[in-house]
Short mmCIF file of C-alpha atoms in Angstrom, two decimals:
data_model
loop_
_atom_site.label_atom_id
_atom_site.label_comp_id
_atom_site.label_asym_id
_atom_site.label_seq_id
_atom_site.Cartn_x
_atom_site.Cartn_y
_atom_site.Cartn_z
CA UNK A 156 0.00 0.00 0.00
CA UNK A 157 1.10 3.57 -0.73
CA UNK A 158 -0.01 6.16 1.80
CA UNK A 159 -0.66 9.83 1.13
CA UNK A 160 -1.19 12.16 4.06
CA UNK A 161 -2.43 15.59 3.04
CA UNK A 162 -2.68 18.59 5.32
CA UNK A 163 -4.24 20.61 2.49
CA UNK A 164 -7.99 21.00 2.46
CA UNK A 165 -9.85 18.37 0.42
CA UNK A 166 -11.36 21.07 -1.79
CA UNK A 167 -7.95 22.58 -2.64
CA UNK A 168 -7.73 22.23 -6.43
CA UNK A 169 -3.96 21.56 -6.43
CA UNK A 170 -4.49 18.86 -3.81
CA UNK A 171 -7.31 17.23 -5.79
CA UNK A 172 -5.32 17.29 -9.02
CA UNK A 173 -2.12 15.70 -7.66
CA UNK A 174 -4.04 13.06 -5.71
CA UNK A 175 -6.09 12.13 -8.79
CA UNK A 176 -2.89 11.92 -10.87
CA UNK A 177 -1.21 9.66 -8.31
CA UNK A 178 -4.27 7.43 -7.99
CA UNK A 179 -4.46 7.00 -11.80
CA UNK A 180 -0.81 5.96 -12.05
CA UNK A 181 0.03 4.19 -8.79
CA UNK A 182 -1.67 1.04 -7.45
CA UNK A 183 -3.06 0.71 -3.95
CA UNK A 184 -3.11 4.30 -2.73
CA UNK A 185 -4.74 5.27 0.54
CA UNK A 186 -5.43 8.95 1.15
CA UNK A 187 -5.64 10.42 4.63
CA UNK A 188 -6.67 14.02 5.15
CA UNK A 189 -5.34 15.59 8.33
CA UNK A 190 -8.46 17.78 8.49
CA UNK A 191 -10.43 14.60 9.30
CA UNK A 192 -8.16 13.76 12.23
CA UNK A 193 -7.32 15.18 15.62
CA UNK A 194 -3.53 15.38 15.80
CA UNK A 195 -1.98 17.33 18.63
CA UNK A 196 1.60 18.53 18.83
CA UNK A 197 4.36 16.53 20.52
CA UNK A 198 4.90 17.68 24.11
CA UNK A 199 8.44 16.28 24.34
CA UNK A 200 7.72 14.09 27.36
CA UNK A 201 9.71 11.10 25.99
CA UNK A 202 7.14 8.69 27.44
CA UNK A 203 7.07 6.92 24.04
CA UNK A 204 10.68 5.94 24.79
CA UNK A 205 10.72 5.49 28.55
CA UNK A 206 7.29 4.56 29.89
CA UNK A 207 5.24 3.12 27.01
CA UNK A 208 7.83 2.16 24.38
CA UNK A 209 6.51 2.85 20.89
CA UNK A 210 3.22 4.30 22.12
CA UNK A 211 2.61 8.04 22.41
CA UNK A 212 1.08 9.27 25.64
CA UNK A 213 -1.16 11.69 23.74
CA UNK A 214 -4.43 9.99 22.96
CA UNK A 215 -5.63 11.28 19.61
CA UNK A 216 -5.85 9.94 16.06
CA UNK A 217 -2.10 9.74 15.59
CA UNK A 218 -1.76 6.11 16.65
CA UNK A 219 -3.58 5.16 13.44
CA UNK A 220 -0.88 6.92 11.40
CA UNK A 221 1.97 5.13 13.18
CA UNK A 222 0.41 1.79 12.30
CA UNK A 223 -0.15 2.86 8.69
CA UNK A 224 3.50 3.98 8.36
CA UNK A 225 4.58 0.47 9.23
CA UNK A 226 2.13 -1.09 6.76
CA UNK A 227 2.99 1.17 3.81
CA UNK A 228 5.44 0.70 0.98
CA UNK A 229 5.95 4.46 0.84
CA UNK A 230 4.44 7.52 2.50
CA UNK A 231 3.92 10.86 0.79
CA UNK A 232 3.12 14.02 2.73
CA UNK A 233 1.35 16.90 0.99
CA UNK A 234 1.59 20.31 2.61
CA UNK A 235 1.46 23.99 1.93
CA UNK A 236 4.37 26.19 2.89
CA UNK A 237 4.18 28.93 5.47
CA UNK A 238 7.07 31.41 5.55
CA UNK A 239 8.97 29.03 3.27
CA UNK A 240 8.61 25.99 5.55
CA UNK A 241 6.09 23.18 5.98
CA UNK A 242 2.82 24.01 7.71
CA UNK A 243 2.45 23.55 11.44
CA UNK A 244 0.06 20.64 10.77
CA UNK A 245 2.73 18.69 8.90
CA UNK A 246 5.39 19.65 11.45
CA UNK A 247 3.14 18.16 14.17
CA UNK A 248 2.79 14.97 12.15
CA UNK A 249 6.55 14.69 11.58
CA UNK A 250 7.35 15.40 15.24
CA UNK A 251 4.97 12.68 16.38
CA UNK A 252 6.90 9.99 14.43
CA UNK A 253 9.25 9.75 17.43
CA UNK A 254 7.78 6.45 18.74
CA UNK A 255 9.20 4.73 15.64
CA UNK A 256 12.68 5.28 17.10
CA UNK A 257 14.17 4.14 20.39
CA UNK A 258 16.07 6.26 22.88
CA UNK A 259 19.20 4.16 22.25
CA UNK A 260 21.87 5.83 20.15
CA UNK A 261 24.57 4.67 17.75
CA UNK A 262 27.05 6.20 15.35
CA UNK A 263 26.01 5.90 11.72
CA UNK A 264 28.02 7.55 8.97
CA UNK A 265 29.86 9.61 11.57
CA UNK A 266 26.66 10.93 13.17
CA UNK A 267 24.80 10.00 16.32
CA UNK A 268 21.43 8.42 15.43
CA UNK A 269 18.61 6.66 17.25
CA UNK A 270 18.09 2.96 16.66
CA UNK A 271 14.83 2.28 14.84
CA UNK A 272 12.20 0.48 16.93
CA UNK A 273 11.06 -1.68 14.01
CA UNK A 274 12.87 -3.40 11.15
CA UNK A 275 10.74 -1.47 8.67
CA UNK A 276 12.78 0.74 6.33
CA UNK A 277 10.63 3.82 5.80
CA UNK A 278 10.44 5.51 2.40
CA UNK A 279 8.84 8.92 2.57
CA UNK A 280 8.46 11.92 0.30
CA UNK A 281 7.20 15.47 0.48
CA UNK A 282 4.99 17.37 -1.96
CA UNK A 283 4.60 21.04 -1.22
CA UNK A 284 2.48 23.92 -2.46
CA UNK A 285 3.79 27.46 -2.28
CA UNK A 286 7.10 29.25 -2.38
CA UNK A 287 10.14 28.09 -0.50
CA UNK A 288 13.76 27.17 -0.98
CA UNK A 289 13.67 23.74 -2.68
CA UNK A 290 17.25 22.89 -1.64
CA UNK A 291 16.51 23.72 2.00
CA UNK A 292 13.31 21.62 1.99
CA UNK A 293 15.16 18.72 0.35
CA UNK A 294 17.99 18.86 2.90
CA UNK A 295 15.57 19.16 5.84
CA UNK A 296 13.53 16.19 4.67
CA UNK A 297 16.65 14.10 4.04
CA UNK A 298 17.70 14.84 7.65
CA UNK A 299 14.25 13.78 8.90
CA UNK A 300 14.62 10.48 7.08
CA UNK A 301 18.18 9.95 8.37
CA UNK A 302 16.80 10.36 11.88
CA UNK A 303 14.16 7.72 11.10
CA UNK A 304 16.74 5.39 9.51
CA UNK A 305 14.73 5.68 6.32
CA UNK A 306 15.04 6.98 2.77
CA UNK A 307 13.77 10.23 1.34
CA UNK A 308 11.91 9.77 -1.94
CA UNK A 309 12.47 13.50 -2.42
CA UNK A 310 10.67 16.81 -2.15
CA UNK A 311 8.61 18.12 -5.04
CA UNK A 312 6.55 21.17 -5.85
CA UNK A 313 2.92 20.15 -6.30
CA UNK A 314 2.91 21.31 -9.93
CA UNK A 315 5.78 18.96 -10.93
CA UNK A 316 3.51 15.99 -11.60
CA UNK A 317 5.91 14.18 -13.91
CA UNK A 318 8.76 14.30 -11.36
CA UNK A 319 6.44 13.16 -8.58
CA UNK A 320 5.15 10.18 -10.57
CA UNK A 321 8.66 9.24 -11.67
CA UNK A 322 9.85 9.21 -8.06
CA UNK A 323 6.87 7.16 -6.85
CA UNK A 324 7.06 4.64 -9.65
CA UNK A 325 10.83 4.11 -9.40
CA UNK A 326 11.06 4.11 -5.63
#
């Protein structure tokens, strides 16, 4: 299964167009709209590491996303940019991925990294709408994926349909 998580409104025309394009060209796509979920921000309590390993202490709809990450071949986030960076809704979603890692650390490629909690190798990508620095967004998302011991599929402007499809098909 391929998972798309969109923080754009369902009626956003750019959102509708890219999702329709992906669904026409990629098999087994599940779409989740953040507007249909209650997802609170991470409070940094570390309980998902220390008290309830792998389970966030915040009881909202996020647990469903954690399970879907582990069941998916690849995950694509769709967001708008605010002040050149991802929206607060997507930042909340990314921050809440923490239970997929453990508190234990190791050196990997000369950098200190958390051990992943599961053997699943995550493949995630970012589609954005708006103006921002593409190189900065790419580097930031690559760093997110390094922290998750995963692979970045890349970051793409929402209007670059051909690049997006190419990345998803050849991932």
